mmCIF file of C-alpha atoms and ligand atoms in Angstrom:
data_model
loop_
_atom_site.group_PDB
_atom_site.id
_atom_site.type_symbol
_atom_site.label_atom_id
_atom_site.label_comp_id
_atom_site.label_asym_id
_atom_site.label_seq_id
_atom_site.Cartn_x
_atom_site.Cartn_y
_atom_site.Cartn_z
ATOM 1 C CA UNK A 9 7.884 -47.316 -65.087
ATOM 2 C CA UNK A 10 10.767 -49.307 -63.644
ATOM 3 C CA UNK A 11 8.331 -52.120 -62.863
ATOM 4 C CA UNK A 12 7.212 -52.337 -66.510
ATOM 5 C CA UNK A 13 10.805 -52.383 -67.677
ATOM 6 C CA UNK A 14 11.597 -55.254 -65.351
ATOM 7 C CA UNK A 15 8.564 -57.225 -66.590
ATOM 8 C CA UNK A 16 9.471 -56.684 -70.245
ATOM 9 C CA UNK A 17 13.057 -57.667 -69.497
ATOM 10 C CA UNK A 18 11.884 -60.840 -67.764
ATOM 11 C CA UNK A 19 9.657 -61.798 -70.711
ATOM 12 C CA UNK A 20 12.471 -61.168 -73.179
ATOM 13 C CA UNK A 21 14.871 -63.200 -71.071
ATOM 14 C CA UNK A 22 12.403 -66.114 -71.114
ATOM 15 C CA UNK A 23 11.975 -65.870 -74.901
ATOM 16 C CA UNK A 24 15.721 -65.762 -75.258
ATOM 17 C CA UNK A 25 16.189 -68.906 -73.189
ATOM 18 C CA UNK A 26 13.451 -70.767 -75.103
ATOM 19 C CA UNK A 27 14.900 -69.731 -78.450
ATOM 20 C CA UNK A 28 18.362 -70.884 -77.415
ATOM 21 C CA UNK A 29 16.994 -74.203 -76.269
ATOM 22 C CA UNK A 30 15.056 -74.775 -79.482
ATOM 23 C CA UNK A 31 17.866 -73.764 -81.801
ATOM 24 C CA UNK A 32 20.463 -76.018 -80.278
ATOM 25 C CA UNK A 33 18.646 -79.301 -80.003
ATOM 26 C CA UNK A 34 19.659 -81.251 -83.019
ATOM 27 C CA UNK A 35 22.957 -79.929 -84.217
ATOM 28 C CA UNK A 36 25.552 -82.252 -85.553
ATOM 29 C CA UNK A 37 29.116 -82.017 -86.744
ATOM 30 C CA UNK A 38 28.886 -85.116 -88.887
ATOM 31 C CA UNK A 39 31.447 -85.065 -91.739
ATOM 32 C CA UNK A 40 33.082 -82.018 -90.240
ATOM 33 C CA UNK A 41 36.678 -81.498 -89.210
ATOM 34 C CA UNK A 42 37.275 -79.639 -85.938
ATOM 35 C CA UNK A 43 40.686 -78.354 -84.833
ATOM 36 C CA UNK A 44 41.316 -77.437 -81.213
ATOM 37 C CA UNK A 45 44.468 -75.696 -80.030
ATOM 38 C CA UNK A 46 45.306 -76.251 -76.375
ATOM 39 C CA UNK A 47 43.330 -79.462 -76.874
ATOM 40 C CA UNK A 48 45.252 -81.724 -74.515
ATOM 41 C CA UNK A 49 43.742 -80.482 -71.261
ATOM 42 C CA UNK A 50 41.260 -78.152 -69.600
ATOM 43 C CA UNK A 51 38.561 -76.416 -71.631
ATOM 44 C CA UNK A 52 40.188 -77.521 -74.908
ATOM 45 C CA UNK A 53 39.958 -81.210 -74.044
ATOM 46 C CA UNK A 54 36.339 -80.824 -72.908
ATOM 47 C CA UNK A 55 35.500 -79.077 -76.197
ATOM 48 C CA UNK A 56 37.142 -81.962 -78.069
ATOM 49 C CA UNK A 57 34.999 -84.496 -76.207
ATOM 50 C CA UNK A 58 31.903 -82.431 -76.928
ATOM 51 C CA UNK A 59 32.530 -82.281 -80.701
ATOM 52 C CA UNK A 60 33.500 -85.976 -80.816
ATOM 53 C CA UNK A 61 30.061 -86.739 -79.377
ATOM 54 C CA UNK A 62 28.574 -84.705 -82.234
ATOM 55 C CA UNK A 63 30.328 -86.861 -84.838
ATOM 56 C CA UNK A 64 33.288 -84.725 -85.906
ATOM 57 C CA UNK A 65 36.797 -85.642 -86.959
ATOM 58 C CA UNK A 66 39.053 -84.030 -84.372
ATOM 59 C CA UNK A 67 42.599 -82.653 -84.515
ATOM 60 C CA UNK A 68 44.122 -81.752 -81.157
ATOM 61 C CA UNK A 69 47.045 -79.349 -81.041
ATOM 62 C CA UNK A 70 49.275 -78.811 -78.012
ATOM 63 C CA UNK A 71 52.928 -79.164 -77.115
ATOM 64 C CA UNK A 72 53.187 -82.074 -74.685
ATOM 65 C CA UNK A 73 53.018 -85.400 -76.579
ATOM 66 C CA UNK A 74 52.225 -87.453 -73.482
ATOM 67 C CA UNK A 75 49.248 -85.302 -72.582
ATOM 68 C CA UNK A 76 48.126 -85.329 -76.227
ATOM 69 C CA UNK A 77 48.313 -89.111 -76.325
ATOM 70 C CA UNK A 78 46.121 -89.525 -73.247
ATOM 71 C CA UNK A 79 43.697 -86.807 -74.399
ATOM 72 C CA UNK A 80 43.385 -88.587 -77.746
ATOM 73 C CA UNK A 81 42.386 -91.825 -75.989
ATOM 74 C CA UNK A 82 39.801 -90.026 -73.897
ATOM 75 C CA UNK A 83 38.323 -88.157 -76.878
ATOM 76 C CA UNK A 84 38.232 -91.324 -79.001
ATOM 77 C CA UNK A 85 36.151 -93.058 -76.328
ATOM 78 C CA UNK A 86 33.517 -90.352 -76.749
ATOM 79 C CA UNK A 87 33.123 -90.604 -80.521
ATOM 80 C CA UNK A 88 29.585 -90.917 -81.842
ATOM 81 C CA UNK A 89 30.548 -93.279 -84.717
ATOM 82 C CA UNK A 90 33.982 -94.625 -83.794
ATOM 83 C CA UNK A 91 34.282 -96.352 -87.189
ATOM 84 C CA UNK A 92 33.893 -93.152 -89.184
ATOM 85 C CA UNK A 93 35.590 -90.649 -86.931
ATOM 86 C CA UNK A 94 39.286 -89.996 -86.582
ATOM 87 C CA UNK A 95 40.989 -88.289 -83.661
ATOM 88 C CA UNK A 96 44.548 -87.174 -84.324
ATOM 89 C CA UNK A 97 46.996 -84.813 -82.674
ATOM 90 C CA UNK A 98 49.821 -82.501 -83.651
ATOM 91 C CA UNK A 99 52.550 -81.469 -81.244
ATOM 92 C CA UNK A 100 53.179 -77.787 -81.933
ATOM 93 C CA UNK A 101 53.771 -74.445 -80.215
ATOM 94 C CA UNK A 102 51.100 -72.323 -81.929
ATOM 95 C CA UNK A 103 52.611 -69.015 -80.810
ATOM 96 C CA UNK A 104 56.107 -69.659 -82.050
ATOM 97 C CA UNK A 105 56.491 -69.841 -85.813
ATOM 98 C CA UNK A 106 53.781 -68.918 -88.326
ATOM 99 C CA UNK A 107 55.124 -71.059 -91.145
ATOM 100 C CA UNK A 108 55.118 -74.156 -88.941
ATOM 101 C CA UNK A 109 51.520 -73.470 -87.869
ATOM 102 C CA UNK A 110 50.355 -73.001 -91.454
ATOM 103 C CA UNK A 111 52.136 -76.133 -92.631
ATOM 104 C CA UNK A 112 50.656 -78.255 -89.832
ATOM 105 C CA UNK A 113 47.103 -77.009 -90.357
ATOM 106 C CA UNK A 114 47.207 -77.462 -94.122
ATOM 107 C CA UNK A 115 48.559 -80.996 -93.627
ATOM 108 C CA UNK A 116 45.710 -81.716 -91.207
ATOM 109 C CA UNK A 117 43.240 -80.563 -93.894
ATOM 110 C CA UNK A 118 44.837 -82.900 -96.423
ATOM 111 C CA UNK A 119 44.408 -85.799 -93.981
ATOM 112 C CA UNK A 120 40.924 -85.212 -92.593
ATOM 113 C CA UNK A 121 39.132 -82.744 -94.830
ATOM 114 C CA UNK A 122 38.626 -78.977 -94.751
ATOM 115 C CA UNK A 123 38.541 -77.409 -91.308
ATOM 116 C CA UNK A 124 34.982 -76.384 -90.467
ATOM 117 C CA UNK A 125 35.585 -75.262 -86.898
ATOM 118 C CA UNK A 126 38.751 -73.886 -85.314
ATOM 119 C CA UNK A 127 38.643 -73.531 -81.529
ATOM 120 C CA UNK A 128 41.536 -71.507 -80.116
ATOM 121 C CA UNK A 129 41.949 -72.641 -76.530
ATOM 122 C CA UNK A 130 45.731 -72.399 -76.291
ATOM 123 C CA UNK A 131 46.622 -69.841 -73.675
ATOM 124 C CA UNK A 132 47.714 -69.425 -70.110
ATOM 125 C CA UNK A 133 47.636 -67.048 -67.189
ATOM 126 C CA UNK A 134 50.498 -65.721 -65.136
ATOM 127 C CA UNK A 135 49.286 -63.430 -62.369
ATOM 128 C CA UNK A 136 51.084 -60.667 -60.554
ATOM 129 C CA UNK A 137 51.447 -56.911 -60.539
ATOM 130 C CA UNK A 138 53.293 -55.547 -63.549
ATOM 131 C CA UNK A 139 56.428 -54.701 -61.553
ATOM 132 C CA UNK A 140 56.589 -58.269 -60.233
ATOM 133 C CA UNK A 141 56.254 -59.910 -63.670
ATOM 134 C CA UNK A 142 59.472 -60.787 -65.481
ATOM 135 C CA UNK A 143 60.057 -59.618 -69.042
ATOM 136 C CA UNK A 144 60.362 -63.227 -70.193
ATOM 137 C CA UNK A 145 56.953 -64.047 -68.667
ATOM 138 C CA UNK A 146 55.464 -60.985 -70.390
ATOM 139 C CA UNK A 147 56.840 -62.089 -73.755
ATOM 140 C CA UNK A 148 55.714 -65.658 -73.188
ATOM 141 C CA UNK A 149 52.131 -64.552 -72.433
ATOM 142 C CA UNK A 150 51.987 -62.203 -75.427
ATOM 143 C CA UNK A 151 53.292 -64.912 -77.756
ATOM 144 C CA UNK A 152 51.084 -67.706 -76.537
ATOM 145 C CA UNK A 153 47.847 -65.813 -75.864
ATOM 146 C CA UNK A 154 47.888 -63.365 -78.797
ATOM 147 C CA UNK A 155 50.114 -64.837 -81.530
ATOM 148 C CA UNK A 156 49.024 -68.349 -80.548
ATOM 149 C CA UNK A 157 45.481 -67.331 -81.509
ATOM 150 C CA UNK A 158 46.299 -65.072 -84.474
ATOM 151 C CA UNK A 159 48.531 -67.573 -86.283
ATOM 152 C CA UNK A 160 46.111 -70.533 -86.494
ATOM 153 C CA UNK A 161 43.282 -68.207 -87.554
ATOM 154 C CA UNK A 162 45.436 -66.612 -90.250
ATOM 155 C CA UNK A 163 46.360 -70.080 -91.486
ATOM 156 C CA UNK A 164 42.759 -71.238 -91.992
ATOM 157 C CA UNK A 165 40.773 -68.089 -92.719
ATOM 158 C CA UNK A 166 41.208 -67.700 -96.456
ATOM 159 C CA UNK A 167 40.238 -71.319 -97.147
ATOM 160 C CA UNK A 168 37.134 -70.987 -94.960
ATOM 161 C CA UNK A 169 36.138 -67.828 -96.836
ATOM 162 C CA UNK A 170 36.681 -69.571 -100.171
ATOM 163 C CA UNK A 171 34.400 -72.425 -99.147
ATOM 164 C CA UNK A 172 31.762 -70.013 -97.837
ATOM 165 C CA UNK A 173 31.434 -71.761 -94.502
ATOM 166 C CA UNK A 174 33.361 -72.119 -91.288
ATOM 167 C CA UNK A 175 33.444 -71.154 -87.647
ATOM 168 C CA UNK A 176 36.159 -69.634 -85.506
ATOM 169 C CA UNK A 177 36.176 -69.555 -81.725
ATOM 170 C CA UNK A 178 38.518 -67.437 -79.632
ATOM 171 C CA UNK A 179 38.659 -68.465 -76.004
ATOM 172 C CA UNK A 180 39.380 -65.327 -74.024
ATOM 173 C CA UNK A 181 38.220 -64.835 -70.449
ATOM 174 C CA UNK A 182 36.149 -62.491 -68.309
ATOM 175 C CA UNK A 183 39.470 -60.656 -68.148
ATOM 176 C CA UNK A 184 38.821 -59.640 -71.768
ATOM 177 C CA UNK A 185 36.149 -57.262 -70.475
ATOM 178 C CA UNK A 186 37.529 -56.095 -67.133
ATOM 179 C CA UNK A 187 41.052 -55.431 -65.982
ATOM 180 C CA UNK A 188 41.614 -56.276 -62.347
ATOM 181 C CA UNK A 189 44.480 -56.240 -59.865
ATOM 182 C CA UNK A 190 47.150 -58.836 -60.640
ATOM 183 C CA UNK A 191 46.028 -59.336 -64.244
ATOM 184 C CA UNK A 192 47.859 -56.443 -65.893
ATOM 185 C CA UNK A 193 49.648 -58.613 -68.455
ATOM 186 C CA UNK A 194 47.027 -61.360 -68.760
ATOM 187 C CA UNK A 195 44.202 -58.859 -69.289
ATOM 188 C CA UNK A 196 46.261 -57.047 -71.938
ATOM 189 C CA UNK A 197 46.432 -60.256 -73.950
ATOM 190 C CA UNK A 198 42.749 -61.091 -73.491
ATOM 191 C CA UNK A 199 41.602 -57.550 -74.389
ATOM 192 C CA UNK A 200 43.632 -58.016 -77.562
ATOM 193 C CA UNK A 201 41.604 -61.113 -78.410
ATOM 194 C CA UNK A 202 38.403 -59.152 -78.016
ATOM 195 C CA UNK A 203 39.611 -56.560 -80.538
ATOM 196 C CA UNK A 204 40.672 -59.357 -82.848
ATOM 197 C CA UNK A 205 37.290 -61.080 -82.567
ATOM 198 C CA UNK A 206 35.306 -57.899 -83.285
ATOM 199 C CA UNK A 207 37.391 -56.985 -86.324
ATOM 200 C CA UNK A 208 37.471 -60.549 -87.595
ATOM 201 C CA UNK A 209 33.713 -60.838 -87.243
ATOM 202 C CA UNK A 210 33.311 -57.836 -89.546
ATOM 203 C CA UNK A 211 35.784 -59.276 -92.063
ATOM 204 C CA UNK A 212 34.232 -62.753 -92.085
ATOM 205 C CA UNK A 213 30.493 -62.128 -91.966
ATOM 206 C CA UNK A 214 29.986 -61.693 -95.733
ATOM 207 C CA UNK A 215 31.675 -65.073 -96.285
ATOM 208 C CA UNK A 216 29.351 -67.004 -93.942
ATOM 209 C CA UNK A 217 32.184 -67.609 -91.463
ATOM 210 C CA UNK A 218 31.093 -67.041 -87.858
ATOM 211 C CA UNK A 219 33.281 -65.705 -85.060
ATOM 212 C CA UNK A 220 32.600 -66.454 -81.397
ATOM 213 C CA UNK A 221 34.399 -64.980 -78.407
ATOM 214 C CA UNK A 222 34.161 -67.168 -75.307
ATOM 215 C CA UNK A 223 34.454 -65.436 -71.934
ATOM 216 C CA UNK A 224 34.710 -68.168 -69.339
ATOM 217 C CA UNK A 225 35.023 -67.235 -65.660
ATOM 218 C CA UNK A 226 37.482 -69.130 -63.422
ATOM 219 C CA UNK A 227 37.314 -72.765 -64.558
ATOM 220 C CA UNK A 228 38.548 -75.847 -62.750
ATOM 221 C CA UNK A 229 41.471 -76.791 -65.049
ATOM 222 C CA UNK A 230 45.169 -77.644 -64.665
ATOM 223 C CA UNK A 231 45.905 -74.167 -66.041
ATOM 224 C CA UNK A 232 43.840 -72.592 -63.300
ATOM 225 C CA UNK A 233 45.537 -74.642 -60.590
ATOM 226 C CA UNK A 234 48.855 -73.365 -61.932
ATOM 227 C CA UNK A 235 47.619 -69.776 -62.022
ATOM 228 C CA UNK A 236 46.555 -70.021 -58.360
ATOM 229 C CA UNK A 237 50.202 -70.465 -57.365
ATOM 230 C CA UNK A 238 51.149 -66.989 -58.577
ATOM 231 C CA UNK A 239 47.953 -65.191 -57.611
ATOM 232 C CA UNK A 240 48.333 -62.186 -55.302
ATOM 233 C CA UNK A 241 46.040 -62.128 -52.247
ATOM 234 C CA UNK A 242 44.112 -59.162 -53.684
ATOM 235 C CA UNK A 243 43.367 -61.016 -56.924
ATOM 236 C CA UNK A 244 42.194 -64.062 -55.025
ATOM 237 C CA UNK A 245 39.876 -62.033 -52.775
ATOM 238 C CA UNK A 246 38.440 -60.081 -55.722
ATOM 239 C CA UNK A 247 37.763 -63.129 -57.880
ATOM 240 C CA UNK A 248 36.581 -65.560 -55.221
ATOM 241 C CA UNK A 249 33.014 -64.212 -55.343
ATOM 242 C CA UNK A 250 32.604 -65.718 -58.818
ATOM 243 C CA UNK A 251 33.238 -69.377 -57.842
ATOM 244 C CA UNK A 252 34.725 -72.094 -60.036
ATOM 245 C CA UNK A 253 33.047 -73.723 -63.071
ATOM 246 C CA UNK A 254 33.726 -77.157 -64.526
ATOM 247 C CA UNK A 255 35.348 -77.249 -67.998
ATOM 248 C CA UNK A 256 32.507 -79.506 -69.221
ATOM 249 C CA UNK A 257 29.906 -76.814 -68.521
ATOM 250 C CA UNK A 258 32.016 -74.152 -70.246
ATOM 251 C CA UNK A 259 32.654 -76.419 -73.257
ATOM 252 C CA UNK A 260 28.970 -77.315 -73.716
ATOM 253 C CA UNK A 261 27.924 -73.667 -73.730
ATOM 254 C CA UNK A 262 30.815 -72.741 -76.012
ATOM 255 C CA UNK A 263 29.784 -75.261 -78.669
ATOM 256 C CA UNK A 264 26.123 -74.291 -78.369
ATOM 257 C CA UNK A 265 26.874 -70.581 -78.821
ATOM 258 C CA UNK A 266 29.248 -71.342 -81.675
ATOM 259 C CA UNK A 267 26.708 -73.449 -83.560
ATOM 260 C CA UNK A 268 24.088 -70.734 -83.005
ATOM 261 C CA UNK A 269 26.524 -68.195 -84.469
ATOM 262 C CA UNK A 270 26.496 -66.039 -81.310
ATOM 263 C CA UNK A 271 29.323 -63.561 -80.928
ATOM 264 C CA UNK A 272 29.731 -63.987 -77.181
ATOM 265 C CA UNK A 273 29.730 -67.257 -75.298
ATOM 266 C CA UNK A 274 29.278 -66.869 -71.560
ATOM 267 C CA UNK A 275 28.238 -68.958 -68.587
ATOM 268 C CA UNK A 276 26.731 -67.657 -65.359
ATOM 269 C CA UNK A 277 25.190 -64.416 -64.181
ATOM 270 C CA UNK A 278 28.388 -62.427 -63.713
ATOM 271 C CA UNK A 279 29.429 -63.109 -67.289
ATOM 272 C CA UNK A 280 25.948 -62.198 -68.510
ATOM 273 C CA UNK A 281 26.211 -58.913 -66.597
ATOM 274 C CA UNK A 282 29.600 -58.132 -68.146
ATOM 275 C CA UNK A 283 28.505 -59.176 -71.623
ATOM 276 C CA UNK A 284 25.558 -56.768 -71.529
ATOM 277 C CA UNK A 285 27.499 -53.970 -69.834
ATOM 278 C CA UNK A 286 30.491 -54.148 -72.185
ATOM 279 C CA UNK A 287 28.596 -54.655 -75.454
ATOM 280 C CA UNK A 288 30.018 -51.418 -76.835
ATOM 281 C CA UNK A 289 30.446 -51.906 -80.592
ATOM 282 C CA UNK A 290 30.277 -55.703 -80.384
ATOM 283 C CA UNK A 291 28.115 -57.361 -83.060
ATOM 284 C CA UNK A 292 24.400 -57.902 -82.447
ATOM 285 C CA UNK A 293 23.721 -61.642 -82.198
ATOM 286 C CA UNK A 294 19.945 -61.488 -81.740
ATOM 287 C CA UNK A 295 17.114 -59.001 -81.387
ATOM 288 C CA UNK A 296 16.282 -60.138 -77.850
ATOM 289 C CA UNK A 297 19.875 -59.708 -76.741
ATOM 290 C CA UNK A 298 19.991 -56.255 -78.330
ATOM 291 C CA UNK A 299 16.842 -55.152 -76.491
ATOM 292 C CA UNK A 300 18.234 -56.469 -73.212
ATOM 293 C CA UNK A 301 21.422 -54.463 -73.780
ATOM 294 C CA UNK A 302 19.524 -51.252 -74.485
ATOM 295 C CA UNK A 303 17.345 -51.677 -71.403
ATOM 296 C CA UNK A 304 19.776 -53.053 -68.864
ATOM 297 C CA UNK A 305 23.071 -51.299 -69.564
ATOM 298 C CA UNK A 306 22.434 -48.366 -67.197
ATOM 299 C CA UNK A 307 21.218 -50.584 -64.381
ATOM 300 C CA UNK A 308 24.180 -52.950 -64.812
ATOM 301 C CA UNK A 309 26.614 -50.029 -64.768
ATOM 302 C CA UNK A 310 25.227 -49.087 -61.343
ATOM 303 C CA UNK A 311 25.590 -52.657 -60.060
ATOM 304 C CA UNK A 312 29.137 -52.946 -61.391
ATOM 305 C CA UNK A 313 30.254 -49.681 -59.798
ATOM 306 C CA UNK A 314 29.179 -51.350 -56.552
ATOM 307 C CA UNK A 315 31.550 -54.220 -57.351
ATOM 308 C CA UNK A 316 34.324 -51.753 -58.207
ATOM 309 C CA UNK A 317 33.991 -49.978 -54.865
ATOM 310 C CA UNK A 318 34.264 -53.299 -53.040
ATOM 311 C CA UNK A 319 37.351 -54.280 -55.101
ATOM 312 C CA UNK A 320 39.101 -51.040 -54.185
ATOM 313 C CA UNK A 321 38.225 -51.593 -50.536
ATOM 314 C CA UNK A 322 39.805 -55.078 -50.679
ATOM 315 C CA UNK A 323 42.994 -53.624 -52.161
ATOM 316 C CA UNK A 324 43.201 -50.857 -49.529
ATOM 317 C CA UNK A 325 42.699 -53.364 -46.717
ATOM 318 C CA UNK A 326 45.400 -55.677 -48.058
ATOM 319 C CA UNK A 327 47.769 -52.718 -48.263
ATOM 320 C CA UNK A 328 47.031 -51.674 -44.677
ATOM 321 C CA UNK A 329 47.563 -55.211 -43.351
ATOM 322 C CA UNK A 330 50.852 -55.398 -45.216
ATOM 323 C CA UNK A 331 52.026 -52.046 -43.794
ATOM 324 C CA UNK A 332 51.165 -53.231 -40.277
ATOM 325 C CA UNK A 333 53.088 -56.494 -40.586
ATOM 326 C CA UNK A 334 56.046 -54.586 -41.997
ATOM 327 C CA UNK A 335 56.084 -52.183 -39.021
ATOM 328 C CA UNK A 336 55.836 -54.999 -36.475
ATOM 329 C CA UNK A 337 58.785 -56.827 -37.987
HETATM 330 C C1 NAG B 415 37.153 -88.283 -91.119
HETATM 331 O O1 NAG B 415 38.240 -88.289 -91.993
HETATM 332 C C2 NAG B 415 38.331 -89.459 -92.798
HETATM 333 C C3 NAG B 415 39.629 -89.384 -93.590
HETATM 334 O O2 NAG B 415 39.676 -88.246 -94.394
HETATM 335 C C4 NAG B 415 37.097 -89.552 -93.669
HETATM 336 O O3 NAG B 415 37.144 -90.746 -94.446
HETATM 337 C C5 NAG B 415 35.870 -89.577 -92.788
HETATM 338 O O4 NAG B 415 34.698 -89.571 -93.586
HETATM 339 C C6 NAG B 415 35.861 -88.381 -91.857
HETATM 340 N N1 NAG B 415 34.760 -88.536 -90.937
HETATM 341 C C7 NAG B 415 33.972 -87.524 -90.596
HETATM 342 C C8 NAG B 415 32.939 -87.833 -89.575
HETATM 343 O O5 NAG B 415 34.091 -86.424 -91.081
HETATM 344 C C1 NAG B 416 26.568 -71.015 -94.079
HETATM 345 O O1 NAG B 416 27.218 -72.009 -93.285
HETATM 346 C C2 NAG B 416 26.348 -72.974 -92.733
HETATM 347 C C3 NAG B 416 27.164 -73.895 -91.890
HETATM 348 O O2 NAG B 416 28.003 -73.196 -91.021
HETATM 349 C C4 NAG B 416 25.628 -73.747 -93.845
HETATM 350 O O3 NAG B 416 24.716 -74.670 -93.286
HETATM 351 C C5 NAG B 416 24.891 -72.756 -94.728
HETATM 352 O O4 NAG B 416 24.349 -73.458 -95.827
HETATM 353 C C6 NAG B 416 25.837 -71.692 -95.237
HETATM 354 N N1 NAG B 416 25.054 -70.687 -95.943
HETATM 355 C C7 NAG B 416 25.367 -70.301 -97.170
HETATM 356 C C8 NAG B 416 24.505 -69.250 -97.740
HETATM 357 O O5 NAG B 416 26.290 -70.790 -97.795
#
C-alpha cells in the first residue's frame, strides 16, 4: 500500500514539475509596471533585475538613496529593451506613514502606468529571545515587516481590482510557517503576513488579482549578514542544516510562481516539506499540489517531529554548556 502511494506521489511530482516548466517558458512583462519595495538590495534587487529582463518598467522603493542609485544602474543594465523601459526609484520608509506611501505609489502610476505587479520585499530580521529584544526593536520590526507590507498593498489594491488584473507578492520567510528559538518577534511578523496573504487572496480572487506568498529560506543577502550578528547560538545551530541560497535563485522562482498565479513560492526541499505540511486552509493552487498535500501531510508530520526533537536537543545542550561555563567561572 505504502509502495503504491509513493509511486503515485512520484508520478504526480513529475507531472507537476513538467507543468511548471511548460507554463513558465514564454512569459513577459512587456508594457507592465512593476513596483518593488526593499528593491535596493538582496532579494528585492534580484527580483528587479529579473523583471527588467522580462521587459517591465521598474520602480524601486527603499530608504537609502545611495543604494537605490547603484541598484538602479544595475537594474537598467539588465533591461530587455533599454529604449522602451524606465527604471526609477523612490526613497521612502514604507512602514512609516500611510499617506506618504499612497501618494508616492499613485505618483509612480502617473509616471509609468498602472502598477501590474507589486512585490513587497521590504523587511528585516532581528534575532534574539524575547527577553533580550528591546521594545524599540520590537516596534521597528512590527512597523517595517507588517505595516511596511500592508500599506503599499492598501495603496494599490482598489485600482488593481478596478482594472481586473494585477499581482501582489508578499515576501515572508520559512519563519512564516514555523516559529523557532530566537525568532519570537521576527516569526510573529512573518506569521502575520501569512494571515494577510490568505485573507487577501480570498478578497482579490474574484477581481483577477493574484496573491503570492514567498517563503524563502536563509538567503545570502546583506540583510542576512546583518541578522547573523544578533543570532543566538541555538538559532544558528537549528537553521544551519538548511544552507544558504543565492538571491538570484529565490527571485527567479518567485517571479515564476507569481506569473503562474501560485499561492506559495518556495525553493528547496525543506520549504516544499513545510509548504505541504502547513497547507491548512491555504488556497489550492493546482490539482497536483492538492493531491500531494492530501497524500503526504501525515508522512511529513512524522518527519518534522523528528526535526523538532533534534531542535529541542540542541537547545538543551546549549543550556547545559552555558550552565557549566557559568559554574567554572
Ligand atoms: C514605461 O513607461 C513609459 C512612460 O510612461 C512608457 O512610455 C513606456 O511605454 C513604458 N514601457 C513599458 C515597457 O511599459
Ligand atoms: C486576468 O489577468 C491576466 C493577467 O494577469 C490577463 O492576461 C487576463 O486576461 C485577465 N483575465 C480576465 C478575465 O480579465
